[in-house]
CSV table of C-alpha atoms in Angstrom, one decimal:
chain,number,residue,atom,x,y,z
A,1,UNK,CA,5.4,-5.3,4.0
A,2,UNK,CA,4.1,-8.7,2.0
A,3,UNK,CA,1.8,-9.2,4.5
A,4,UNK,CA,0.5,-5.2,4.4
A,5,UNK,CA,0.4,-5.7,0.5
A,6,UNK,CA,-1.4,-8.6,0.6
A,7,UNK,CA,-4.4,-7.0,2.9
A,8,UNK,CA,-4.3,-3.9,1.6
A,9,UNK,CA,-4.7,-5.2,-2.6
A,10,UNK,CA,-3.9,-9.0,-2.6
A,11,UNK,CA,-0.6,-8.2,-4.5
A,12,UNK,CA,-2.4,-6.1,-7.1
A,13,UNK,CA,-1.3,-2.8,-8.3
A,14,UNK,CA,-3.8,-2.2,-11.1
A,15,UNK,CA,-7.5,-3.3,-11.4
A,16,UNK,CA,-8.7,-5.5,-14.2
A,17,UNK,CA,-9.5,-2.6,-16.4
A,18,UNK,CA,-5.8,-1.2,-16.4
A,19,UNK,CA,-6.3,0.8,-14.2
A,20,UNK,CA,-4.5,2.1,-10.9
A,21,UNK,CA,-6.1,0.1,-8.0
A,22,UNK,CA,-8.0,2.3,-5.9
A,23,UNK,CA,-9.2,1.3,-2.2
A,24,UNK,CA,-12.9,0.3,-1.2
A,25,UNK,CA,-13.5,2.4,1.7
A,26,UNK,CA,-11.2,5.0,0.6
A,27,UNK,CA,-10.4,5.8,-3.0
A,28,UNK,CA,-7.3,8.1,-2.9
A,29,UNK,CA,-5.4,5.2,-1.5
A,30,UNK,CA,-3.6,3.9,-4.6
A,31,UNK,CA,-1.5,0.6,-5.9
A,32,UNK,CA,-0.8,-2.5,-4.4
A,33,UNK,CA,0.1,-1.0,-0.9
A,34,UNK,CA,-2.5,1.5,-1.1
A,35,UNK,CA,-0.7,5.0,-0.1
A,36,UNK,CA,-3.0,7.7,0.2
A,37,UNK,CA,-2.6,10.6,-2.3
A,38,UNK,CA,-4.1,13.2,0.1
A,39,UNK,CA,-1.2,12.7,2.7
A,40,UNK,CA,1.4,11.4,0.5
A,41,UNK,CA,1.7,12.3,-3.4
A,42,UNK,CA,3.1,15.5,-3.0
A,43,UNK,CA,6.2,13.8,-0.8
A,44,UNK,CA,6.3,10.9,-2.8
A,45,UNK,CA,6.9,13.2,-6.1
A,46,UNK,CA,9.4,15.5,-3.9
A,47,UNK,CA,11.4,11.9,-3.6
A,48,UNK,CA,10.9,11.2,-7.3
A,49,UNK,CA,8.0,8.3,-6.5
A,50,UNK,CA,5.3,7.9,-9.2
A,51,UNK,CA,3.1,6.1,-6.8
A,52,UNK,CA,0.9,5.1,-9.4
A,53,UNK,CA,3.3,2.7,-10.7
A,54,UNK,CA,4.4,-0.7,-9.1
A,55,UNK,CA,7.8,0.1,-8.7
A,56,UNK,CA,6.9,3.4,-6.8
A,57,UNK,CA,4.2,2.3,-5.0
A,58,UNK,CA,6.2,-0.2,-3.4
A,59,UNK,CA,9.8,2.2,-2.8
A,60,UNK,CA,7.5,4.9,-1.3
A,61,UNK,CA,6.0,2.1,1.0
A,62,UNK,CA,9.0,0.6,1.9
A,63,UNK,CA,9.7,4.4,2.7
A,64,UNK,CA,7.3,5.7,4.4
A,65,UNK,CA,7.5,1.9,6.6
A,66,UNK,CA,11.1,2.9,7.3
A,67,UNK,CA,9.9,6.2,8.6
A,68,UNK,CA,6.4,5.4,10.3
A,69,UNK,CA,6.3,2.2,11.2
A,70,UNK,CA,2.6,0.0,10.2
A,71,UNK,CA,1.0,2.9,11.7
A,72,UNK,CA,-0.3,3.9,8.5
A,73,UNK,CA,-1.8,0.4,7.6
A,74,UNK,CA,-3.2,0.7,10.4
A,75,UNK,CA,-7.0,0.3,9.0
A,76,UNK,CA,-6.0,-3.6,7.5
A,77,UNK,CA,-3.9,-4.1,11.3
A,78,UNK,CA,-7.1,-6.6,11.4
A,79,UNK,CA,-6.1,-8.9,8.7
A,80,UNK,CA,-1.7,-8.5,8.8
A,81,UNK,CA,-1.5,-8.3,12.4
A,82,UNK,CA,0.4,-11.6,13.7
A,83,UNK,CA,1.0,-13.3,9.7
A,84,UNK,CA,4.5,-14.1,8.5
A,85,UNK,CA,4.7,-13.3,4.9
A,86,UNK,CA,1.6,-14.6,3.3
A,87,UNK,CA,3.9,-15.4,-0.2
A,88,UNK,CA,2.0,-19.2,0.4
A,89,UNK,CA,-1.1,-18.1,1.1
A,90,UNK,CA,-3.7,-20.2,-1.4
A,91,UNK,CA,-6.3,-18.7,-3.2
C-alpha cells in the first residue's frame, strides 16, 4: 500500500488549497490512495469510513486491499508494479 499511495497522490491526502485531493484522469477518486466514490462511498460509510479524511482513506484502502487485492489500483500498476516501499524515494 505505500507504494500504491505514493503513485496514486505522492502521500498526499489534501491539495494545497485544503482541499480533498481529487485524481487527474478521474475526479471521484479521492485522498491519498485515491478510492473512487462512485464504487466505494456508500460501502465505505456502511463500514463507518469518511474517506475524505486521512485516517479513512487509508482504513478503507487497507480494506478494500484485504478484500480485492491491487486490482483496483490497477490504472497506477505502471508506476508501483515491482517497488518495495518507496518511504526513501527522493524528491
Amino acid at each position: 500500500m505505500i507504494d500504491i499511495a505514493f503513485c496514486e497522490s505522492r502521500f498526499r491526502q489534501f491539495n494545497k488549497s485544503g482541499d480533498v485531493l481529487r485524481g487527474e484522469v478521474n475526479t471521484d477518486d479521492v485522498g491519498v490512495v485515491q478510492i473512487n466514490t462512485y464504487y466505494h462511498q456508500k460501502d465505505a460509510s456502511a463500514l463507518g469510513f469518511d474517506i475524505m479524511t486521512l485516517e479513512g482513506n487509508m482504513a478503507y484502502g487497507k480494506y478494500l486491499y484485504e478484500k480485492q487485492g491491487t486490482r483496483p489500483w490497477n490504472s497506477s500498476k505502471p508506476c508501483w508494479q515491482g517497488r518495495t516501499n518507496l518511504v526513501a524515494i527522493k524528491n
